[in-house]
Every structure is written in structure tokens, then in C-alpha cells.
Coordinates of C-alpha atoms and ligand atoms in Angstrom, one line a residue:
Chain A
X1290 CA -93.9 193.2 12.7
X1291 CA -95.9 193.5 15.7
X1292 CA -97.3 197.2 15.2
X1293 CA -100.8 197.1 13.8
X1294 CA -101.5 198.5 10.2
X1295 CA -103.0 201.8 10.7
X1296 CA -105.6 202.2 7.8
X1297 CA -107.9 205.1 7.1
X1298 CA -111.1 205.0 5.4
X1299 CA -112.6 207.3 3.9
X1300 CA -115.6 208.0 1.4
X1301 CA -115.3 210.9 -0.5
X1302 CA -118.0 212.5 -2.8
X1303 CA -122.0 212.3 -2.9
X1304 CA -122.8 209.1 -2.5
X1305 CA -124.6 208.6 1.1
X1306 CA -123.9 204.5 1.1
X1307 CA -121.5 203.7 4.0
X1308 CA -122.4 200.3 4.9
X1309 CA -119.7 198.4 2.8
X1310 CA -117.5 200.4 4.1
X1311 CA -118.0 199.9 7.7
X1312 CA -117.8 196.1 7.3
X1313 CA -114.1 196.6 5.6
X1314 CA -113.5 198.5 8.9
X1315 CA -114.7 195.9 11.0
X1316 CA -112.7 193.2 8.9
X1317 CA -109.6 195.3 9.6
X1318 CA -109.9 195.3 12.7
X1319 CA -110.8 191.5 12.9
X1320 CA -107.4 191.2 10.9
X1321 CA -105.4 193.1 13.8
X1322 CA -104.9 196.8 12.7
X1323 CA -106.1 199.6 13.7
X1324 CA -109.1 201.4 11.5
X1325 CA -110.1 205.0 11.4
X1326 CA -113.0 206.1 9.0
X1327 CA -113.8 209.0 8.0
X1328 CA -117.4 209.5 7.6
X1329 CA -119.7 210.4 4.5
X1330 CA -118.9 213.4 1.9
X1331 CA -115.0 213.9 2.9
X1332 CA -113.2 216.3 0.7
X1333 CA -109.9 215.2 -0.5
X1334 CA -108.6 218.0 1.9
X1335 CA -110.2 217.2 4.8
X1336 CA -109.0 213.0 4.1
X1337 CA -105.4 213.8 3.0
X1338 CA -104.9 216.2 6.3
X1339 CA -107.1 213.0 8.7
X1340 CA -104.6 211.2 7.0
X1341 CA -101.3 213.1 7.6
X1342 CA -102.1 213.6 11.1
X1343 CA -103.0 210.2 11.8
X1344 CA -100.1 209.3 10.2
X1345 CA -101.4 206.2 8.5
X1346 CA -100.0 203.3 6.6
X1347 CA -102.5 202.9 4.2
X1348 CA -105.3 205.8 3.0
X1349 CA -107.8 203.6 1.3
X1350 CA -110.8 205.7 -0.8
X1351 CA -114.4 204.3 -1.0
X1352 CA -116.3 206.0 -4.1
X1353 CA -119.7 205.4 -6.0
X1354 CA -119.9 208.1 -7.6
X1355 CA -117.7 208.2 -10.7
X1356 CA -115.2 211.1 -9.4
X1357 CA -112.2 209.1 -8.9
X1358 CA -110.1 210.8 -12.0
X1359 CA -110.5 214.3 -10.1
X1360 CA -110.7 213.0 -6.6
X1361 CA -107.4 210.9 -6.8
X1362 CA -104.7 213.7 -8.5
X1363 CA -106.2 215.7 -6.1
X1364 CA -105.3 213.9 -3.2
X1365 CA -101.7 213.1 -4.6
X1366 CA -101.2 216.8 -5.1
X1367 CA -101.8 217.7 -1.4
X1368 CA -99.9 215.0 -0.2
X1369 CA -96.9 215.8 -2.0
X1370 CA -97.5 219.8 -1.1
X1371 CA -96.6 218.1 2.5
X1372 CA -93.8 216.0 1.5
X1373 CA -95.5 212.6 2.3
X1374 CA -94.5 210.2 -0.7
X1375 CA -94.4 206.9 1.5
X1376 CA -98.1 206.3 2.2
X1377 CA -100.1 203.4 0.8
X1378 CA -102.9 204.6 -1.6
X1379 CA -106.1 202.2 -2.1
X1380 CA -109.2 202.8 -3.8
X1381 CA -112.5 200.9 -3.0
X1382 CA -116.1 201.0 -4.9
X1383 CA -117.1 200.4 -8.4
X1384 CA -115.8 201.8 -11.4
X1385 CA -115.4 200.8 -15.2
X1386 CA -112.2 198.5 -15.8
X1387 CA -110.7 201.7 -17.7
X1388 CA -110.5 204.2 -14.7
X1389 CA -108.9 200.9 -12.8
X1390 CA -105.8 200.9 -15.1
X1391 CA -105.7 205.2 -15.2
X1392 CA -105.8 204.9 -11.1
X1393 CA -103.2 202.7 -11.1
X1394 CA -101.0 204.5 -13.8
X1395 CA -101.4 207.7 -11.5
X1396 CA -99.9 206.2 -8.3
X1397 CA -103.1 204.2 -6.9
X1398 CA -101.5 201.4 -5.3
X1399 CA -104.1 199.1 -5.8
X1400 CA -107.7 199.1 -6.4
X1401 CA -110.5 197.0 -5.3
X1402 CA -113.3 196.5 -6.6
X1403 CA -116.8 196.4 -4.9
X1404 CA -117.1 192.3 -4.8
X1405 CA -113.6 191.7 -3.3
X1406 CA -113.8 189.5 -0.4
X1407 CA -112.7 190.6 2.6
X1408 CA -109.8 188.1 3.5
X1409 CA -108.7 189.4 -0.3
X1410 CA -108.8 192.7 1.2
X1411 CA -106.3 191.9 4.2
X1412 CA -104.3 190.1 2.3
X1413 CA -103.9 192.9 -0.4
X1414 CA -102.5 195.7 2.4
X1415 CA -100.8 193.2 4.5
X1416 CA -98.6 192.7 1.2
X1417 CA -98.3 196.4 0.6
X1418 CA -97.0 197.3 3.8
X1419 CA -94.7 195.0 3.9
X1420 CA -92.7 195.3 0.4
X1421 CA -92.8 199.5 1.5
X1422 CA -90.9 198.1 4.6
X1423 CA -90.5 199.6 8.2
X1424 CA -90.8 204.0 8.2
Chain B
X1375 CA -90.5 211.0 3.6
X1376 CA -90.1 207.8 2.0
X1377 CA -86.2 206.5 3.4
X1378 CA -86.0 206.1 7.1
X1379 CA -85.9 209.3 8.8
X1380 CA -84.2 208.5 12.1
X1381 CA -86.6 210.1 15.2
X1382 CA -83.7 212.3 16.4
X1383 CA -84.0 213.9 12.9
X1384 CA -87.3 214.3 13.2
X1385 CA -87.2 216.2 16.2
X1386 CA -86.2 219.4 14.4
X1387 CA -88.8 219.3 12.2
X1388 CA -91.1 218.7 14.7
X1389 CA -90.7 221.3 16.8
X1390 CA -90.7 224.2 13.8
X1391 CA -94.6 222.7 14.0
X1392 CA -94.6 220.4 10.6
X1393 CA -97.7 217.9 11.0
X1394 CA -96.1 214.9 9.0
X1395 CA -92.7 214.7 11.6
X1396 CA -95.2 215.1 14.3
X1397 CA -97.4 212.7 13.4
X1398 CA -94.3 209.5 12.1
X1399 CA -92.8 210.6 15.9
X1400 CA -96.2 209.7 17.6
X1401 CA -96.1 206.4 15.3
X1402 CA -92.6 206.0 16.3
X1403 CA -93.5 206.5 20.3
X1404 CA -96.3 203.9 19.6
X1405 CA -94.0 201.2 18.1
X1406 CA -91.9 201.8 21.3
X1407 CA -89.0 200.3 19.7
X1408 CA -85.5 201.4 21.2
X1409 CA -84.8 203.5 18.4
X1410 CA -87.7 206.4 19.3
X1411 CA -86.0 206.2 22.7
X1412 CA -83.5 208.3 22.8
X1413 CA -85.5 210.5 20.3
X1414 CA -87.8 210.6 23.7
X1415 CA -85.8 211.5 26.0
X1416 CA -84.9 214.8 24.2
X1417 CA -88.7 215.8 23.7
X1418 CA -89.4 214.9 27.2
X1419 CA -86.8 217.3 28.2
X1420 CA -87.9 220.2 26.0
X1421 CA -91.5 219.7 26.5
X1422 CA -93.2 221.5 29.8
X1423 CA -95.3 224.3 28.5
X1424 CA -98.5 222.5 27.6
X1425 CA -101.3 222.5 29.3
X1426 CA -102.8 218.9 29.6
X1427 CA -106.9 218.5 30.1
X1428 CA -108.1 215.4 30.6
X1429 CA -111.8 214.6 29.5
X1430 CA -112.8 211.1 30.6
X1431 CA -116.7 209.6 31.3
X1432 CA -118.8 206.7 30.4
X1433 CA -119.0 205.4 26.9
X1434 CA -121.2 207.4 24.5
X1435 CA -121.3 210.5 27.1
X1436 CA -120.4 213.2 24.4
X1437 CA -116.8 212.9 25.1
X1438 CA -115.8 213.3 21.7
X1439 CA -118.3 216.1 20.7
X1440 CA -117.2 217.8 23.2
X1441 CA -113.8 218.0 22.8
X1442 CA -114.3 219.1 19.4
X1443 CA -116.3 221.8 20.4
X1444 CA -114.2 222.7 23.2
X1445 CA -110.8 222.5 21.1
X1446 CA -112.8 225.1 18.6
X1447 CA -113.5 227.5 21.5
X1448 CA -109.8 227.2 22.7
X1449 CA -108.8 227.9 19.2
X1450 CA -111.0 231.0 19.0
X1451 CA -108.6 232.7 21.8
X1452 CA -105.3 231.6 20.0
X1453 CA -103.1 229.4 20.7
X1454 CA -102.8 225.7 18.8
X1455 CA -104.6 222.7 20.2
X1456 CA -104.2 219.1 19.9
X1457 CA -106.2 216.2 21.2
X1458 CA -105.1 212.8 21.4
X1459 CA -108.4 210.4 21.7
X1460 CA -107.7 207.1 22.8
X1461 CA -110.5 204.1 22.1
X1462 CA -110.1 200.5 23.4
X1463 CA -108.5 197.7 21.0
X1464 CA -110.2 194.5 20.8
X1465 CA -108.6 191.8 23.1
X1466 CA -109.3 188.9 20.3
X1467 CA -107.9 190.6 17.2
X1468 CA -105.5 193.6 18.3
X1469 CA -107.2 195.6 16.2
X1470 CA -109.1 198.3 16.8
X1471 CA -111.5 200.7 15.0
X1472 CA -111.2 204.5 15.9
X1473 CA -114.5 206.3 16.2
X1474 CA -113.8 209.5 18.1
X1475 CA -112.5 211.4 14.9
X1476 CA -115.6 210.9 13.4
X1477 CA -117.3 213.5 15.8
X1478 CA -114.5 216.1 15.3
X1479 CA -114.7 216.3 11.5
X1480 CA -115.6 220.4 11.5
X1481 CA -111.7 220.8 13.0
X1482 CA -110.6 218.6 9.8
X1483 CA -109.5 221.7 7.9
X1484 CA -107.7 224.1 10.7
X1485 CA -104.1 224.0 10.5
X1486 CA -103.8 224.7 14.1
X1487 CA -105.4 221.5 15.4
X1488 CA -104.2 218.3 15.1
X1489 CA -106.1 215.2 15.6
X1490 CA -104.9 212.0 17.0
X1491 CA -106.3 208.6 17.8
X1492 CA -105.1 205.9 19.4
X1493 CA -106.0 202.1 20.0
X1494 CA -105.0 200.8 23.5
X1495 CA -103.3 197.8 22.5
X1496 CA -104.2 196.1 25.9
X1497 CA -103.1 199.0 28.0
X1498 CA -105.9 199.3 31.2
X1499 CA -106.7 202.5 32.8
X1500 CA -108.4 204.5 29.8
X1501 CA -105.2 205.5 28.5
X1502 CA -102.4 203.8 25.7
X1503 CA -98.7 203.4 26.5
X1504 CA -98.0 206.0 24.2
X1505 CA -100.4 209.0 25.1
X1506 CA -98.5 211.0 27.2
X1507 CA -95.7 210.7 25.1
X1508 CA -97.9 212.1 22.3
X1509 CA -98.6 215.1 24.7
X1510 CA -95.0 215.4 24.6
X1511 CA -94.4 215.4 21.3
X1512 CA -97.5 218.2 20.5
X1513 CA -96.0 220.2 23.5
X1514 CA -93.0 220.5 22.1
X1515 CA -94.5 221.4 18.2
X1516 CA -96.1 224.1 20.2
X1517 CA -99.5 222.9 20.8
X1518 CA -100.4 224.9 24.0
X1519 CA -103.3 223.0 25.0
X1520 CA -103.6 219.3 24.6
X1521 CA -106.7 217.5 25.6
X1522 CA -107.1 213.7 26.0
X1523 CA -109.7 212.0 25.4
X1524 CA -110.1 209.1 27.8
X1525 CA -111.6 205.2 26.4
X1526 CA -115.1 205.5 28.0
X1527 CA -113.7 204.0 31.3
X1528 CA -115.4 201.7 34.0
X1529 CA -114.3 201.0 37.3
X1530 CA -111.2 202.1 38.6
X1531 CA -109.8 202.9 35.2
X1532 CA -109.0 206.5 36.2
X1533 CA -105.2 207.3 35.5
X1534 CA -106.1 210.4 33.6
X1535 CA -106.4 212.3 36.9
X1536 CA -102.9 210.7 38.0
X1537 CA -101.9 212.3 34.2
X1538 CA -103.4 215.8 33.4
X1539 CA -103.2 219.6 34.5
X1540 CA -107.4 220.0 34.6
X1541 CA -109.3 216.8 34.4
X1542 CA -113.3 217.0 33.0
X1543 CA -115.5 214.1 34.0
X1544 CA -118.7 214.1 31.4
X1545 CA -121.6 212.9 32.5
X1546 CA -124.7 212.5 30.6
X1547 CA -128.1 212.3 31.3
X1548 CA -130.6 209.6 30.4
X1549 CA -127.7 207.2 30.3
X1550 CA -129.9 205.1 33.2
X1551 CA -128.4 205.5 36.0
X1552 CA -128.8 209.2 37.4
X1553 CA -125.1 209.6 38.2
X1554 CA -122.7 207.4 36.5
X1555 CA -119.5 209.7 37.8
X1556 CA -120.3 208.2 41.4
X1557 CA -120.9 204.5 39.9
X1558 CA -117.7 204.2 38.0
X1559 CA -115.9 205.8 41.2
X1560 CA -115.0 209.0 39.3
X1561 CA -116.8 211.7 41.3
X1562 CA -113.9 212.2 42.7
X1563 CA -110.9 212.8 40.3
X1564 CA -112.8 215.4 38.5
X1565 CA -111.7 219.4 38.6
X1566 CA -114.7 220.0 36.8
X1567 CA -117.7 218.2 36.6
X1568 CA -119.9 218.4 33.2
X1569 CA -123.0 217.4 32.4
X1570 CA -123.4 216.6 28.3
X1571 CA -126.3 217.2 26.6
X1572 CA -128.1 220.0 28.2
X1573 CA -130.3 220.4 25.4
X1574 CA -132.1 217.4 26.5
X1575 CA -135.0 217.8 29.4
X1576 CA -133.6 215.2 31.8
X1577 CA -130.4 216.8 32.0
X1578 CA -131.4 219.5 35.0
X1579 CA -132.1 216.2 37.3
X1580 CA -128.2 215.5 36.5
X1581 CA -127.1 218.8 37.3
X1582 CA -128.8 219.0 40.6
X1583 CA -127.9 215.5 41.6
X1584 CA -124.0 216.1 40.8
X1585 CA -124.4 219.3 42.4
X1586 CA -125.7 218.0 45.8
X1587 CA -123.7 215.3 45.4
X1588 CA -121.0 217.4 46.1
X1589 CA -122.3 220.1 48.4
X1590 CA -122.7 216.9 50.7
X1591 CA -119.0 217.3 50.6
X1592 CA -118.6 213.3 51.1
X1593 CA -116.7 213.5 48.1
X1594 CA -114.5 216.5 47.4
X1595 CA -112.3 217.1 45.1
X1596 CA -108.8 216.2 44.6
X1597 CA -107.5 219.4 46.3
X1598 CA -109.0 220.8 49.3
X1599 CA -108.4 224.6 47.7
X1600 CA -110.5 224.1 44.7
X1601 CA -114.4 224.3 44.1
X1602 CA -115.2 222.1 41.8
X1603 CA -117.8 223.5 39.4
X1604 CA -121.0 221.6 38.2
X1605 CA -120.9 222.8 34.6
X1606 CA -123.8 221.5 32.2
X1607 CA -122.8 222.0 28.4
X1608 CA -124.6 221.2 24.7
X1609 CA -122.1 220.4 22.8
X1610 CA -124.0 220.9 19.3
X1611 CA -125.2 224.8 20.3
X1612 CA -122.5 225.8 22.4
X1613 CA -124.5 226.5 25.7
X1614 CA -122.2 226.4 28.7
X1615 CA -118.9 226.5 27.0
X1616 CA -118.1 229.8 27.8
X1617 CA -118.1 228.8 31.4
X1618 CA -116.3 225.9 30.7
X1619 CA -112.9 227.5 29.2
X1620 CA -113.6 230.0 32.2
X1621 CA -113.4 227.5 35.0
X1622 CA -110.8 225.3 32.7
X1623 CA -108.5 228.9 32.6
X1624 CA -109.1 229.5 36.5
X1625 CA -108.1 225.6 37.1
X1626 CA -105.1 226.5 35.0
X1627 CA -104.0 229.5 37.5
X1628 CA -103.9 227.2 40.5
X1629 CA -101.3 224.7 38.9
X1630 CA -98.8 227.7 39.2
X1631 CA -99.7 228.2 43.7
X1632 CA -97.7 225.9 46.1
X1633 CA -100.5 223.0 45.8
X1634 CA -100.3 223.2 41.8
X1635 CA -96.6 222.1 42.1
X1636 CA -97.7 219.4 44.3
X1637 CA -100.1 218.3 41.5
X1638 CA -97.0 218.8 38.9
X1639 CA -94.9 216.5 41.4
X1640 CA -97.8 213.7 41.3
X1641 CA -97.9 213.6 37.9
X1642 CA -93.9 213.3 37.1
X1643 CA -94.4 210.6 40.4
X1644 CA -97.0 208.7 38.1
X1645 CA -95.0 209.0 34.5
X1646 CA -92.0 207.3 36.5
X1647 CA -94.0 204.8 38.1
X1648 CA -95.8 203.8 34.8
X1649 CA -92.8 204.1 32.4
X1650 CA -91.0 201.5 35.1
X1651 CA -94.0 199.0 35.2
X1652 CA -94.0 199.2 31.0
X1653 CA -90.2 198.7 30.6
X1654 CA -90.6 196.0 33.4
X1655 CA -93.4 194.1 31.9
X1656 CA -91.6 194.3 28.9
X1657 CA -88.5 193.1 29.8
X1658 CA -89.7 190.3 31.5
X1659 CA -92.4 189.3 29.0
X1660 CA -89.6 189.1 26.8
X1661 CA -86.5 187.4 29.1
X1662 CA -89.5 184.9 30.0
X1663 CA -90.7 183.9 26.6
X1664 CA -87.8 180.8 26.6
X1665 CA -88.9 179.5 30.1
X1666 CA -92.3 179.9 30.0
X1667 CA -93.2 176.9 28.4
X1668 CA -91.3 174.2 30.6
X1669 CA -92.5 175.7 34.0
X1670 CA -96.2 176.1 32.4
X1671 CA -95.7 172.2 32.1
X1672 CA -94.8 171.7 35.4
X1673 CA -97.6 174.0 36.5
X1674 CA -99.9 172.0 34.8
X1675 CA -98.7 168.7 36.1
X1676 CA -99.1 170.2 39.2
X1677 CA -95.7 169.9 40.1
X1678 CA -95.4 172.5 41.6
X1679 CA -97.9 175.7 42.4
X1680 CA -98.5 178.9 40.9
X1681 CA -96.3 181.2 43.6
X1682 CA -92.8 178.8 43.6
X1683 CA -92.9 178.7 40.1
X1684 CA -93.5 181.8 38.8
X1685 CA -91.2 183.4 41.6
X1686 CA -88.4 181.1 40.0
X1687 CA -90.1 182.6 36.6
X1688 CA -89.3 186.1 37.9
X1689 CA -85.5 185.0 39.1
X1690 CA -84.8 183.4 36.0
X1691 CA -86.2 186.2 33.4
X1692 CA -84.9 189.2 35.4
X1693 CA -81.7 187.9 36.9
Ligands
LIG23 N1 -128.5 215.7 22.4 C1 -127.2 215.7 22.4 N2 -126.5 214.7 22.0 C2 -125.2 214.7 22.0 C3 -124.5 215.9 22.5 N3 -123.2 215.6 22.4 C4 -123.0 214.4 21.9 N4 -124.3 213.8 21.7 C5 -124.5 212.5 21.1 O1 -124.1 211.5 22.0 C6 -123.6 210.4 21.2 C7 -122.2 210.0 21.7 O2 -121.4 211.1 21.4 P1 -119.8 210.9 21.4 O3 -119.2 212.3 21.4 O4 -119.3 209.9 20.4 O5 -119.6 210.3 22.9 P2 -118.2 209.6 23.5 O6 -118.3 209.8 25.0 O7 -117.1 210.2 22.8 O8 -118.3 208.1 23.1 P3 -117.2 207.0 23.2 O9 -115.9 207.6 22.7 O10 -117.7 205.9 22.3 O11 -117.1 206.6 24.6 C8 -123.7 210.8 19.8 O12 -124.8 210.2 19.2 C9 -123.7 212.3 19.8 O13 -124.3 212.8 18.7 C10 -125.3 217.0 22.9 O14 -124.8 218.0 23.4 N5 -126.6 216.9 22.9
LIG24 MG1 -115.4 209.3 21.9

């Protein structure tokens, strides 16, 4: 598989920290694959259309602010409203252990967790594109 | 869609306007596997009615802002718009990170704008393989204007005039040099010149320089017929749009005279010459790959120089 992941990253919510998330970006693109982010405060709306449109392989959500069990049925609600079911899901940040196994029940792909080193990081979405397989 | 959707059967879908077909057919075009081909060659065909601007200028000119604020204005008088913004991939990883969306974000929620970027993936001349193909593929789900947004080019790197209806060259001021359009050789493949950032106070020096610049008439445009207007813009209050979509809309009129099929004829001239040198290049990169090694020894031995061998190269791989 030549094509490079394409990987959105976006930071929904209040929080106003967007450091961590720019050196994922950069280690993504280190890795090979291409890395959109979204900038501060997203909506789910606005990161599930950036998402659609850019038609990436993996949406991964950074949040800090403890809104991940509104933020992520939200954004698997509009995504199925536009009939995409095939797109990797990935949450980033900190959160207690308890939200980790309700993110994952919902759909979450994977989630990972603040101190996760970035090779871990590759690794972890290089393996989840390929089991989906080619689209 | 989670089975494969083959790309013919996306085409449909695509051109009743739905984002997600749009979007997997641009992916598909960018994978430029065989498969999309034929998938192609049917968009190509139905494609036409588009009209194509072209925004290019140094890195960090207000490219980016500027198209957002320009696709808005477009918007405002009807008709959809997409913009396919093209950044350069990084020649040690392949990756690349995106950073013109980030300027566009107050379009995010408009259904009839659609947003792509693109990584170059080692393609020179500010644009990727697969842009123009993406200008197909939002012309034919009835995008009526598409605007691309050029890699912040240097020298030479100017296939966007070879490519587009209406090509914008941005310059901005109090980037240090007074007139980067005539340093990076693109003074003249604009049909409109722009000057970013008019709010700022050195921005007036720009607009008079550009303007005599080309009063001086050393460098005209690419069409004798055509004044080409100095426009100055601010991107984050709006001053000098209007007379942007103006001279954009009169530039539009002219493709449809005698000297606008000429242009229309250059560009089909260019797709064919580009799409050859890809499917060459690729070819041969790939009926190579076996040989390379050996004669690579040989070269290195120096039995043998750099012509002989890689004209036997050339024999070999594309006999
Ligand atoms: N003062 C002022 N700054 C602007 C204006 N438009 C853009 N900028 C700023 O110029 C910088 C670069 O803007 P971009 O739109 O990213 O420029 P670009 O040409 O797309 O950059 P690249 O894609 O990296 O080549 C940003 O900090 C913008 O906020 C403007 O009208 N006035
Ligand atoms: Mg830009």
C-alpha cells in the first residue's frame, strides 16, 4: 500500500491547548501520511463534514475537556445521516479509564491516551487501516 | 459505504452532488490505480462547465484566506464552489501535513462548498497529479466555480497558468522583497494581479510598484487583448473583493471570444502533455525497477557512463 493514510485531527470543545496535537501531526507526517488538522473549538459538525469532504481514512478527536460521551454519538450520528460507516474513529486526550471502555463500546475504534508515544501512535492506525482493507 | 464501491458506480452518485462519492472518487484519482481509470475517462468527458481560477503566490501570501473569502463572495451570487488546495509533501517522509483548511474553517458548515486538500507527493510545478482530475470530478457534481490553490511556488513552478480559466497571482506586502511576482518569474502568467493584505500600511508601495511594473508593459500579460488589473484586497474585512469577482466575471467573458478558445486549446494541449509524461514516468519507473540495479553497478564501476546506460535503461524498460 503505497497511498499515504490520510488522517484528520481535530480538537473539539473548550479547551485552548493544541500543542500535543500538532506534534501527533508532525509524527504523522514523519510516518508517511498525509495530516490535516482542524484547529481549536471544532464542532462535531463542522469535523464530521472536514472529514467527509476530505475523505479521510482515519478522523482522530483530541479532547480535554470531559465531553467525549456527547461529542462522540454525536459525530457517529452525522456520519451515518451521510452514509459513511467505513471511516476509522480515534480519540486522543485524557479521560478516566471508564469513558475509555463506553468510547470503545460505542464504535470508537481505539483510544489513546495522553502519554502514548508517538511510534505507538503510528503503529496503532497503521494496523487499523489495514485490517479495514483497501476502499 | 463500507464494501468496495467500484468508481464507475460512484459516478452516479456523484454527479446528483453527494459529498461522500465525490470525495472516495477524488481519493480514488489520487491512488491513480487502473481501476479509477476508466471511471476518469467518463467524468472527463461529461465535465466542461466549470469555471477553473487559479490562485498561486509565495508562501504565506494570504493564499488561503483568500480563497476562503473569495469562495464566500462567489457563494453569495449562487452557484456551488469548490477549492482544491494543494500543499507540498515532505521529500524524506511522504507525508505531508495540510495547513490551508485551517484558514477556511468559516465555509466548514455550507453545504455548497466543498473543501479539498491535497499533498503533492513529489509532483513539481505547485500542483499534484491528481488536481485537475479533482476539478473534474467537482465539475461534474456541479460545482460551477472551482478554485485551486497553488503550493506557495518558487521559480518556474507555474503550471497553474498552463491549467486554469482566470489565474490570480497574490502578492503580499512586507514579505521583503517589494515584488515577489517578478522574483519567482510570475508577473507574467497572472490575469489578475492582487495584492494581500491591504489593511497593512506598506501594502500601497506594492500596489504602485505592480502597477508600474506593468504600465512599463515589459511584461504583459498572457493575452495581448486583456488588461490585467492591479487589484489590492484584505482578506479579513472584505475591501477589494467586490472588484475582484468583477474583474474575475469579465476575465470569464473573454474565454468565450476567438482568443478564449485559444486559451481552452492550451489547456487541453497541457492536460495531454502532462497526463503522457505521468503515464510515461510511470511506466518506466515501473518496467525499470528489475534492471535498475545491475546497470547502477555498472555505472558505478564506471563501466560504462551515464548516457549509454541509461539510453539501454530506456530501450530495455519501454521496449
Ligand atoms: N494583515 C493581514 N493578514 C493576512 C491577510 N490575509 C492573510 N493574512 C495572514 O497571512 C498569513 C498567511 O496566510 P495564509 O492564507 O495561510 O497564506 P498562504 O499563502 O495560503 O500560505 P501557504 O499556503 O502556506 O503558502 C496568516 O497569518 C494570515 O492570517 C490580510 O488580509 N491581512
Ligand atoms: Mg495556503
Amino acid at each position: 500500500m503505497s497511498q499515504p493514510i490520510r488522517v484528520l485531527l481535530a480538537k473539539v470543545g473548550l479547551d485552548g491547548h493544541d500543542r500535543g496535537v500538532r506534534v501527533v501531526a508532525r509524527t504523522l507526517r514523519d510516518a508517511g501520511m498525509d495530516v490535516i488538522y482542524s484547529g481549536l473549538h471544532r464542532t462535531p459538525e463542522e469535523v464530521v463534514s472536514a472529514a467527509i469532504q476530505e475523505d479521510v481514512d482515519i478522523l482522530g478527536v483530541s479532547l480535554l475537556s470531559g465531553v467525549q460521551l456527547t461529542v462522540f454519538p454525536k459525530i457517529f450520528k452525522l456520519l451515518a445521516e451521510k452514509g459513511v460507516s467505513d471511516m476509522i474513529i480515534v480519540a486522543g486526550g485524557v479521560m478516566p479509564d471508564e469513558d475509555v471502555v463506553e468510547l470503545k463500546n460505542m464504535g470508537v475504534h481505539e483510544v489513546m491516551l495522553q502519554d502514548t508515544p508517538p511510534d505507538a501512535i503510528v503503529k496503532t492506525l497503521t494496523r487499523l487501516v489495514t485490517e479495514r482493507g483497501p476502499r | 459505504m463500507s464494501a468496495y464501491v467500484p468508481s464507475t458506480a460512484l459516478i452516479p452518485r456523484a454527479e446528483a452532488g453527494e459529498i461522500p462519492s465525490i470525495a472516495r472518487l477524488i481519493s480514488r484519482a489520487e491512488a491513480g490505480l487502473p481501476e479509477a481509470r476508466p471511471a476518469l475517462a467518463q467524468i472527463y468527458k461529461k465535465a466542461g462547465r466549470a469555471h477553473v481560477i487559479g490562485i498561486t503566490g509565495v508562501p504565506g501570501s494570504g493564499k488561503s484566506t483568500l480563497v476562503a473569502a473569495l469562495a464566500a463572495r462567489l457563494r453569495a451570487l449562487g452557484g456551488k464552489v469548490g477549492i482544491v488546495a494543494v500543499d507540498p509533501s515532505s521529500p524524506y517522509s511522504g507525508g505531508a501535513i495540510l495547513g490551508d483548511r485551517i484558514r477556511m474553517t468559516e465555509l466548514a458548515q455550507d453545504p455548497g462548498i466543498y473543501i479539498r486538500s491535497m499533498a503533492t507527493r513529489g509532483a513539481m510545478g505547485g500542483m499534484a497529479r491528481a488536481t485537475l482530475d479533482a476539478v473534474d470530478i467537482l465539475d461534474l457534481g456541479g460545482f460551477e466555480t472551482v478554485i485551486i490553490e497553488t503550493v506557495g511556488v518558487g521559480q518556474d513552478e507555474v503550471e497553474i497558468a498552463k491549467a486554469s480559466h482566470t489565474t490570480v497571482v497574490v502578492s503580499a506586502p512586507g514579505l521583503g522583497d517589494e515584488i515577489q511576482a517578478i522574483k519567482a518569474g510570475m508577473l507574467e502568467i497572472a490575469d489578475i494581479h492582487l495584492v494581500s493584505k491591504c489593511d497593512r500600511s506598506d501594502a500601497n508601495r506594492t500596489l504602485m510598484d505592480l502597477k508600474q511594473m506593468l504600465t512599463l508593459g515589459a511584461h504583459s500579460g498572457p493575452r495581448p487583448e486583456w488588461q490585467v488589473p492591479v487589484v489590492g484586497v484584505c482578506s479579513f474585512n472584505g475591501q477589494g473583493f467586490e472588484e475582484l469577482v468583477d474583474a474575475i466575471q469579465k476575465h470569464q467573458h473573454t474565454l468565450s471570444t476567438e482568443s478564449g478558445k485559444k486559451r481552452r486549446l492550451s489547456i487541453a494541449s497541457f492536460r495531454l502533455q502532462k497526463t503522457a509524461e505521468n503515464l510515461l514516468i510511470e511506466r518506466f519507473t515501473q518496467a525499470s525497477a528489475a534492471l535498475r540495479p545491475k546497470l547502477a553497478e555498472r555505472l558505478s564501476a564506471r563501466d560504462g557512463d551515464p548516457y549509454t546506460l541509461a539510453s539501454e535503461l530506456l530501450a530495455a524498460a519501454l521496449a
